[in-house]
PDB file of C-alpha atoms in Angstrom:
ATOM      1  CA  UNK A 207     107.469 107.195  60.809  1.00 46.00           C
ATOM      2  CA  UNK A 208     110.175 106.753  62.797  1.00 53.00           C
ATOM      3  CA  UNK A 209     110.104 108.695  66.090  1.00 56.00           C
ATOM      4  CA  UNK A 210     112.869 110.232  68.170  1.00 59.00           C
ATOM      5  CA  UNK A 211     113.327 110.265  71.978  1.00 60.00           C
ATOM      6  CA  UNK A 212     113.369 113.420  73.790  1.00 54.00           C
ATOM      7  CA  UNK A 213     115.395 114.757  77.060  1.00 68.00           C
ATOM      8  CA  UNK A 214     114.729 117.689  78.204  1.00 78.00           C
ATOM      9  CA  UNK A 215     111.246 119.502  78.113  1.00 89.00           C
ATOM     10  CA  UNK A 216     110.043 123.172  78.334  1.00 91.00           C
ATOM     11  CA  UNK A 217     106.735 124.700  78.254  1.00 92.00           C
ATOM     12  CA  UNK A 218     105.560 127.896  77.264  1.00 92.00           C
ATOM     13  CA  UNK A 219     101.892 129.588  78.245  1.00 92.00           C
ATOM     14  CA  UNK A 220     101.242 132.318  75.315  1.00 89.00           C
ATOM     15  CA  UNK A 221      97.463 133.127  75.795  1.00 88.00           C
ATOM     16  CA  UNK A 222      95.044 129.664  75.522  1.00 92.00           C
ATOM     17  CA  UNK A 223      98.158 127.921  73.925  1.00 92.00           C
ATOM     18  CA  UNK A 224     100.618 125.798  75.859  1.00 94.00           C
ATOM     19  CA  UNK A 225     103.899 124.995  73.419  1.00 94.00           C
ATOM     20  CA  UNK A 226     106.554 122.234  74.676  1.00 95.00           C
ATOM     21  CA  UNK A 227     109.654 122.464  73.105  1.00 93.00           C
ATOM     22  CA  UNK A 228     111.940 119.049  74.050  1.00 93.00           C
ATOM     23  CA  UNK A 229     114.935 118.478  73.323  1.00 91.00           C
ATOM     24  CA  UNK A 230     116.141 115.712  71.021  1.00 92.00           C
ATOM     25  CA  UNK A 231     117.951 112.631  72.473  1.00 89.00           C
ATOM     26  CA  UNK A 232     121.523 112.621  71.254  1.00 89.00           C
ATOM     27  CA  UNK A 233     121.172 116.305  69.107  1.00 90.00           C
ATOM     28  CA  UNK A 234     122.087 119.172  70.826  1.00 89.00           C
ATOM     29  CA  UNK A 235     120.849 121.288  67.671  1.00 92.00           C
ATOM     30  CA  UNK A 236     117.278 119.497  67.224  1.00 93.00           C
ATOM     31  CA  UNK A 237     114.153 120.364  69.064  1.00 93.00           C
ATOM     32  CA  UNK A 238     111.095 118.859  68.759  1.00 94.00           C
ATOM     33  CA  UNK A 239     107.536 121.421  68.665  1.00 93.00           C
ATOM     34  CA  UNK A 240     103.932 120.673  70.264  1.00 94.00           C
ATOM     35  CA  UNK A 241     101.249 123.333  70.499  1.00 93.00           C
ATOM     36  CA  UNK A 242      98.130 121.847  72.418  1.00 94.00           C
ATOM     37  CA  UNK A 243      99.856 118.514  72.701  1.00 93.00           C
ATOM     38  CA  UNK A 244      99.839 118.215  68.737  1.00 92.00           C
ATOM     39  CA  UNK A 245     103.193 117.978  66.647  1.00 91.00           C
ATOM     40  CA  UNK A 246     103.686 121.038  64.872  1.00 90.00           C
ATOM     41  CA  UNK A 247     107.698 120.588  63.823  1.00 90.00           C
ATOM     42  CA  UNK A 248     111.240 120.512  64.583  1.00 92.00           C
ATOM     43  CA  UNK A 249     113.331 123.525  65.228  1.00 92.00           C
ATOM     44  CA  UNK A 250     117.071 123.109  63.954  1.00 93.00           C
ATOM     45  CA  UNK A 251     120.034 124.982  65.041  1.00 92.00           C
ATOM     46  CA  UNK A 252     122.427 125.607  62.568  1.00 92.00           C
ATOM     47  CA  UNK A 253     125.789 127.597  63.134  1.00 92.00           C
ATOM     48  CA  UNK A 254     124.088 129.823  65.312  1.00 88.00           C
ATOM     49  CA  UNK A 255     120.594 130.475  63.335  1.00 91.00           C
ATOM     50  CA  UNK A 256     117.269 128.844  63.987  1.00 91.00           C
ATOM     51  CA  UNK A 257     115.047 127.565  61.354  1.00 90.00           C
ATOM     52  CA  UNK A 258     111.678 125.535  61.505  1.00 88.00           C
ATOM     53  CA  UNK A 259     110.935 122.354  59.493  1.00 85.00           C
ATOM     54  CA  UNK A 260     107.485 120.903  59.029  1.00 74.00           C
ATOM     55  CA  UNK A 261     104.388 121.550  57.444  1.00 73.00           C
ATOM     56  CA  UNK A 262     101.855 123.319  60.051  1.00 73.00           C
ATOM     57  CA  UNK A 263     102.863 127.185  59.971  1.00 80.00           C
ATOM     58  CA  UNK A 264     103.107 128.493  63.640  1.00 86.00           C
ATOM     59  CA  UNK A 265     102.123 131.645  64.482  1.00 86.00           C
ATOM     60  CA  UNK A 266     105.393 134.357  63.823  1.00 87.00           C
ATOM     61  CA  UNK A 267     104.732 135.673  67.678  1.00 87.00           C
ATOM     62  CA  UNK A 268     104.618 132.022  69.150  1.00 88.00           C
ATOM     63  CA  UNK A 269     107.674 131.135  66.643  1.00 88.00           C
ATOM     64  CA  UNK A 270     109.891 134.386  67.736  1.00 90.00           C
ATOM     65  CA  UNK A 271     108.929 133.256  71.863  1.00 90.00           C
ATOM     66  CA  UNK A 272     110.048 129.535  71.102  1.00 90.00           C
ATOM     67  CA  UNK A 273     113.215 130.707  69.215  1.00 90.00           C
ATOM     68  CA  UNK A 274     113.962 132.956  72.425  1.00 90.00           C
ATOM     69  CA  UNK A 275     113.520 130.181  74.156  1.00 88.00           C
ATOM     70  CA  UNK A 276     115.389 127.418  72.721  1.00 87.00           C
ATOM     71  CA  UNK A 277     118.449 130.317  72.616  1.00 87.00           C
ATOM     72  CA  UNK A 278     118.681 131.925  75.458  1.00 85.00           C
ATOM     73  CA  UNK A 279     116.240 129.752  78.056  1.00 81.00           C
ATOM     74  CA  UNK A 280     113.306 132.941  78.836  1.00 78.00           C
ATOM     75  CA  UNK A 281     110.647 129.774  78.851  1.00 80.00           C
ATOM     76  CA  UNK A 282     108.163 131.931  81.459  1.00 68.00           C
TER      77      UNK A 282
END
């Protein structure tokens, strides 16, 4: 599998979880998911609308405070 290179990180405390979200290197519009240091997806930006890719369902509460993260940067 190949793997991408990311730039920018944020982390997120909900509860016992800690979620990074990191930026892609060289996509704007692709950002890579961890919860508890384990790969859960990538979230894609698409003409203004937000949808996850992988396998491993995330929680809809943790999903709606990554998406309001990744859009408008409340990461505390």
């Amino acid at each position: 599998m190949k793997s991408k290179a990311a730039t920018e990180t944020k982390n997120l405390k909900i509860g016992a979880d800690l979620i990074t979200i990191e930026q892609v290197k060289g996509d704007e519009n692709l950002f890579r998911i961890n919860i508890n240091n384990a790969f859960k997806g990538y979230v894609i930006r698409k003409n203004g609308e937000y949808s996850l890719t992988g396998q491993t369902p995330i929680p809809p509460v943790i999903y709606a405070r990554i998406i309001d993260c990744v859009k408008n940067g409340l990461c505390t």
